[in-house]
Amino acid sequence: MSRLDSFIARMQAQRDALNFLKPMVDAVPGPILEVGLGNGRTYDHLRELFPARDIYVFERKVAAHPDCIPPDDRLFLGDADRTIDEAARKLGATAALIHTDLGTGDHEANVAMGRWLGPALDRLAASGGYVLANQSLDVARWQRLPEPPGVPKDRYFLYRVR
């Protein structure tokens, strides 16, 4: 599979998983968290899916399309380890949905990041909420859910927070 085809397949899986989770997330109060803004495509989709929700975004350095940049009071700017800790102090475990798509091209570095990322995000996740991640995250109170129809196994990882 070419890099372009892989990117398109990943974006389709991400969109399909978010659309699948929408009715379940609608039943859970709390904000939506987007960990990794990138160019803002997913943030834009989240705004469309959840127009009445506060959506907080985490990004090291904003380089998104101007129409896809959150307001300053919804942006945690800087390295994820620091900003997730800051958000946990500010928001607590209130998030109805956490979407994370952090990573690099280095598999071992992604695995190492996943070891601290899951527990860090757990400090933000509301009981009954959902987590959608581009990598497996091992958190005791998260229950892995099956992939939505049409999403290939292990392309995205869905969790329900107990």
PDB file of C-alpha atoms in Angstrom:
ATOM      1  CA  MET A   1       0.000   0.000   0.000  1.00  0.00           C
ATOM      2  CA  SER A   2       1.387   3.416  -0.925  1.00  0.00           C
ATOM      3  CA  ARG A   3       1.829   6.093   1.732  1.00  0.00           C
ATOM      4  CA  LEU A   4      -1.067   8.011   0.160  1.00  0.00           C
ATOM      5  CA  ASP A   5      -3.346   4.975   0.244  1.00  0.00           C
ATOM      6  CA  SER A   6      -2.327   4.301   3.850  1.00  0.00           C
ATOM      7  CA  PHE A   7      -3.102   7.916   4.812  1.00  0.00           C
ATOM      8  CA  ILE A   8      -6.508   7.793   3.121  1.00  0.00           C
ATOM      9  CA  ALA A   9      -7.348   4.468   4.808  1.00  0.00           C
ATOM     10  CA  ARG A  10      -6.330   5.904   8.202  1.00  0.00           C
ATOM     11  CA  MET A  11      -8.445   9.036   7.698  1.00  0.00           C
ATOM     12  CA  GLN A  12     -11.464   6.969   6.605  1.00  0.00           C
ATOM     13  CA  ALA A  13     -11.101   4.710   9.650  1.00  0.00           C
ATOM     14  CA  GLN A  14     -10.771   7.723  11.945  1.00  0.00           C
ATOM     15  CA  ARG A  15     -13.863   9.386  10.485  1.00  0.00           C
ATOM     16  CA  ASP A  16     -15.872   6.164  10.592  1.00  0.00           C
ATOM     17  CA  ALA A  17     -14.879   5.503  14.214  1.00  0.00           C
ATOM     18  CA  LEU A  18     -15.784   9.046  15.300  1.00  0.00           C
ATOM     19  CA  ASN A  19     -19.122   8.861  13.487  1.00  0.00           C
ATOM     20  CA  PHE A  20     -19.790   5.474  15.106  1.00  0.00           C
ATOM     21  CA  LEU A  21     -19.059   6.852  18.597  1.00  0.00           C
ATOM     22  CA  LYS A  22     -21.186   9.997  18.191  1.00  0.00           C
ATOM     23  CA  PRO A  23     -24.523   8.630  19.526  1.00  0.00           C
ATOM     24  CA  MET A  24     -22.751   7.039  22.497  1.00  0.00           C
ATOM     25  CA  VAL A  25     -20.772  10.188  23.294  1.00  0.00           C
ATOM     26  CA  ASP A  26     -23.965  12.252  23.016  1.00  0.00           C
ATOM     27  CA  ALA A  27     -25.234  10.407  26.103  1.00  0.00           C
ATOM     28  CA  VAL A  28     -22.188  11.379  28.208  1.00  0.00           C
ATOM     29  CA  PRO A  29     -21.794  14.913  29.585  1.00  0.00           C
ATOM     30  CA  GLY A  30     -18.454  16.658  29.379  1.00  0.00           C
ATOM     31  CA  PRO A  31     -16.005  18.168  26.920  1.00  0.00           C
ATOM     32  CA  ILE A  32     -14.354  16.603  23.886  1.00  0.00           C
ATOM     33  CA  LEU A  33     -10.548  16.464  23.826  1.00  0.00           C
ATOM     34  CA  GLU A  34      -8.478  16.390  20.629  1.00  0.00           C
ATOM     35  CA  VAL A  35      -4.881  15.426  21.426  1.00  0.00           C
ATOM     36  CA  GLY A  36      -2.880  16.532  18.406  1.00  0.00           C
ATOM     37  CA  LEU A  37      -4.345  19.234  16.154  1.00  0.00           C
ATOM     38  CA  GLY A  38      -2.171  18.668  13.093  1.00  0.00           C
ATOM     39  CA  ASN A  39      -3.715  20.595  10.221  1.00  0.00           C
ATOM     40  CA  GLY A  40      -7.107  20.668  11.947  1.00  0.00           C
ATOM     41  CA  ARG A  41      -9.129  18.169   9.885  1.00  0.00           C
ATOM     42  CA  THR A  42     -10.239  16.084  12.869  1.00  0.00           C
ATOM     43  CA  TYR A  43     -10.929  19.145  15.013  1.00  0.00           C
ATOM     44  CA  ASP A  44     -13.127  20.482  12.210  1.00  0.00           C
ATOM     45  CA  HIS A  45     -14.999  17.145  12.062  1.00  0.00           C
ATOM     46  CA  LEU A  46     -15.442  17.110  15.845  1.00  0.00           C
ATOM     47  CA  ARG A  47     -16.944  20.621  15.704  1.00  0.00           C
ATOM     48  CA  GLU A  48     -19.427  19.351  13.122  1.00  0.00           C
ATOM     49  CA  LEU A  49     -20.299  16.221  15.150  1.00  0.00           C
ATOM     50  CA  PHE A  50     -20.546  18.004  18.522  1.00  0.00           C
ATOM     51  CA  PRO A  51     -21.453  21.652  17.860  1.00  0.00           C
ATOM     52  CA  ALA A  52     -22.742  22.326  21.393  1.00  0.00           C
ATOM     53  CA  ARG A  53     -19.707  20.829  23.166  1.00  0.00           C
ATOM     54  CA  ASP A  54     -16.583  22.466  24.468  1.00  0.00           C
ATOM     55  CA  ILE A  55     -13.708  21.007  22.456  1.00  0.00           C
ATOM     56  CA  TYR A  56     -10.231  21.344  23.929  1.00  0.00           C
ATOM     57  CA  VAL A  57      -7.181  20.808  21.738  1.00  0.00           C
ATOM     58  CA  PHE A  58      -3.612  19.851  22.607  1.00  0.00           C
ATOM     59  CA  GLU A  59      -0.846  20.788  20.179  1.00  0.00           C
ATOM     60  CA  ARG A  60       2.894  21.321  20.426  1.00  0.00           C
ATOM     61  CA  LYS A  61       2.947  24.113  17.827  1.00  0.00           C
ATOM     62  CA  VAL A  62      -0.089  25.269  15.861  1.00  0.00           C
ATOM     63  CA  ALA A  63       0.273  24.940  12.090  1.00  0.00           C
ATOM     64  CA  ALA A  64      -3.350  24.244  11.165  1.00  0.00           C
ATOM     65  CA  HIS A  65      -5.502  25.924   8.569  1.00  0.00           C
ATOM     66  CA  PRO A  66      -6.726  29.235  10.077  1.00  0.00           C
ATOM     67  CA  ASP A  67     -10.360  28.061   9.993  1.00  0.00           C
ATOM     68  CA  CYS A  68      -9.391  25.012  12.072  1.00  0.00           C
ATOM     69  CA  ILE A  69      -7.635  26.640  15.016  1.00  0.00           C
ATOM     70  CA  PRO A  70      -9.469  26.560  18.337  1.00  0.00           C
ATOM     71  CA  PRO A  71      -9.913  29.687  20.447  1.00  0.00           C
ATOM     72  CA  ASP A  72      -7.060  30.368  22.849  1.00  0.00           C
ATOM     73  CA  ASP A  73      -9.126  29.385  25.891  1.00  0.00           C
ATOM     74  CA  ARG A  74      -9.622  25.881  24.388  1.00  0.00           C
ATOM     75  CA  LEU A  75      -5.988  25.320  23.359  1.00  0.00           C
ATOM     76  CA  PHE A  76      -3.322  23.631  25.457  1.00  0.00           C
ATOM     77  CA  LEU A  77      -0.100  24.617  23.710  1.00  0.00           C
ATOM     78  CA  GLY A  78       3.176  22.765  24.271  1.00  0.00           C
ATOM     79  CA  ASP A  79       4.452  19.233  24.743  1.00  0.00           C
ATOM     80  CA  ALA A  80       1.726  16.710  25.519  1.00  0.00           C
ATOM     81  CA  ASP A  81       3.243  15.466  28.781  1.00  0.00           C
ATOM     82  CA  ARG A  82       3.126  18.985  30.234  1.00  0.00           C
ATOM     83  CA  THR A  83      -0.169  20.120  28.722  1.00  0.00           C
ATOM     84  CA  ILE A  84      -2.057  16.950  29.657  1.00  0.00           C
ATOM     85  CA  ASP A  85      -0.952  17.487  33.247  1.00  0.00           C
ATOM     86  CA  GLU A  86      -2.092  21.134  33.051  1.00  0.00           C
ATOM     87  CA  ALA A  87      -5.466  20.069  31.621  1.00  0.00           C
ATOM     88  CA  ALA A  88      -5.922  17.441  34.341  1.00  0.00           C
ATOM     89  CA  ARG A  89      -5.538  20.169  36.963  1.00  0.00           C
ATOM     90  CA  LYS A  90      -7.925  22.503  35.097  1.00  0.00           C
ATOM     91  CA  LEU A  91     -10.580  20.072  33.803  1.00  0.00           C
ATOM     92  CA  GLY A  92     -10.259  16.952  35.946  1.00  0.00           C
ATOM     93  CA  ALA A  93     -11.655  13.614  34.744  1.00  0.00           C
ATOM     94  CA  THR A  94     -14.565  15.110  32.776  1.00  0.00           C
ATOM     95  CA  ALA A  95     -13.988  14.258  29.092  1.00  0.00           C
ATOM     96  CA  ALA A  96     -16.825  12.465  27.317  1.00  0.00           C
ATOM     97  CA  LEU A  97     -14.487  11.703  24.400  1.00  0.00           C
ATOM     98  CA  ILE A  98     -10.726  11.795  24.029  1.00  0.00           C
ATOM     99  CA  HIS A  99      -9.311  11.393  20.536  1.00  0.00           C
ATOM    100  CA  THR A 100      -5.564  10.998  20.186  1.00  0.00           C
ATOM    101  CA  ASP A 101      -3.588  10.564  17.011  1.00  0.00           C
ATOM    102  CA  LEU A 102      -0.106  11.287  18.338  1.00  0.00           C
ATOM    103  CA  GLY A 103       2.866   9.455  16.961  1.00  0.00           C
ATOM    104  CA  THR A 104       5.945   9.417  14.834  1.00  0.00           C
ATOM    105  CA  GLY A 105       7.245   7.148  12.106  1.00  0.00           C
ATOM    106  CA  ASP A 106       9.229   5.273  14.778  1.00  0.00           C
ATOM    107  CA  HIS A 107       7.310   2.249  16.092  1.00  0.00           C
ATOM    108  CA  GLU A 108       9.436   1.840  19.236  1.00  0.00           C
ATOM    109  CA  ALA A 109       9.077   5.546  20.100  1.00  0.00           C
ATOM    110  CA  ASN A 110       5.288   5.252  19.653  1.00  0.00           C
ATOM    111  CA  VAL A 111       5.154   2.219  21.958  1.00  0.00           C
ATOM    112  CA  ALA A 112       7.178   4.104  24.584  1.00  0.00           C
ATOM    113  CA  MET A 113       4.885   7.121  24.248  1.00  0.00           C
ATOM    114  CA  GLY A 114       1.838   4.892  24.626  1.00  0.00           C
ATOM    115  CA  ARG A 115       3.132   3.664  28.002  1.00  0.00           C
ATOM    116  CA  TRP A 116       2.820   7.149  29.520  1.00  0.00           C
ATOM    117  CA  LEU A 117       0.075   8.539  27.255  1.00  0.00           C
ATOM    118  CA  GLY A 118      -2.696   6.143  28.313  1.00  0.00           C
ATOM    119  CA  PRO A 119      -2.300   6.738  32.062  1.00  0.00           C
ATOM    120  CA  ALA A 120      -1.899  10.487  31.465  1.00  0.00           C
ATOM    121  CA  LEU A 121      -5.121  10.651  29.437  1.00  0.00           C
ATOM    122  CA  ASP A 122      -6.927   8.560  32.035  1.00  0.00           C
ATOM    123  CA  ARG A 123      -6.673  11.557  34.374  1.00  0.00           C
ATOM    124  CA  LEU A 124      -8.949  13.421  31.914  1.00  0.00           C
ATOM    125  CA  ALA A 125     -11.432  10.662  31.044  1.00  0.00           C
ATOM    126  CA  ALA A 126     -14.891  10.677  32.628  1.00  0.00           C
ATOM    127  CA  SER A 127     -16.361   7.403  33.823  1.00  0.00           C
ATOM    128  CA  GLY A 128     -18.644   6.231  31.035  1.00  0.00           C
ATOM    129  CA  GLY A 129     -16.678   8.240  28.470  1.00  0.00           C
ATOM    130  CA  TYR A 130     -14.836   7.050  25.374  1.00  0.00           C
ATOM    131  CA  VAL A 131     -11.288   7.094  24.059  1.00  0.00           C
ATOM    132  CA  LEU A 132     -10.335   6.730  20.405  1.00  0.00           C
ATOM    133  CA  ALA A 133      -6.623   6.235  19.743  1.00  0.00           C
ATOM    134  CA  ASN A 134      -4.372   5.466  16.823  1.00  0.00           C
ATOM    135  CA  GLN A 135      -2.414   3.034  19.000  1.00  0.00           C
ATOM    136  CA  SER A 136      -3.132   0.494  21.690  1.00  0.00           C
ATOM    137  CA  LEU A 137      -3.216   2.074  25.156  1.00  0.00           C
ATOM    138  CA  ASP A 138      -3.143  -0.100  28.268  1.00  0.00           C
ATOM    139  CA  VAL A 139      -5.257   1.430  31.038  1.00  0.00           C
ATOM    140  CA  ALA A 140      -6.898  -0.797  33.649  1.00  0.00           C
ATOM    141  CA  ARG A 141     -10.256   0.974  33.723  1.00  0.00           C
ATOM    142  CA  TRP A 142     -10.606   1.164  29.930  1.00  0.00           C
ATOM    143  CA  GLN A 143     -12.492  -1.611  28.163  1.00  0.00           C
ATOM    144  CA  ARG A 144     -11.506  -2.212  24.545  1.00  0.00           C
ATOM    145  CA  LEU A 145     -14.465  -2.109  22.177  1.00  0.00           C
ATOM    146  CA  PRO A 146     -14.685  -3.849  18.808  1.00  0.00           C
ATOM    147  CA  GLU A 147     -13.925  -1.873  15.697  1.00  0.00           C
ATOM    148  CA  PRO A 148     -16.915  -0.229  14.026  1.00  0.00           C
ATOM    149  CA  PRO A 149     -18.209  -1.817  10.812  1.00  0.00           C
ATOM    150  CA  GLY A 150     -15.768  -1.238   7.959  1.00  0.00           C
ATOM    151  CA  VAL A 151     -12.818  -0.262  10.180  1.00  0.00           C
ATOM    152  CA  PRO A 152      -9.969  -2.783   9.834  1.00  0.00           C
ATOM    153  CA  LYS A 153      -8.789  -4.549  12.995  1.00  0.00           C
ATOM    154  CA  ASP A 154      -6.171  -2.558  14.942  1.00  0.00           C
ATOM    155  CA  ARG A 155      -6.397   0.448  12.591  1.00  0.00           C
ATOM    156  CA  TYR A 156      -7.953   2.423  15.466  1.00  0.00           C
ATOM    157  CA  PHE A 157      -8.519   1.497  19.090  1.00  0.00           C
ATOM    158  CA  LEU A 158     -11.837   2.295  20.815  1.00  0.00           C
ATOM    159  CA  TYR A 159     -12.240   2.176  24.569  1.00  0.00           C
ATOM    160  CA  ARG A 160     -15.046   2.703  27.065  1.00  0.00           C
ATOM    161  CA  VAL A 161     -13.940   4.186  30.367  1.00  0.00           C
ATOM    162  CA  ARG A 162     -15.365   2.304  33.353  1.00  0.00           C
TER     163      ARG A 162
END
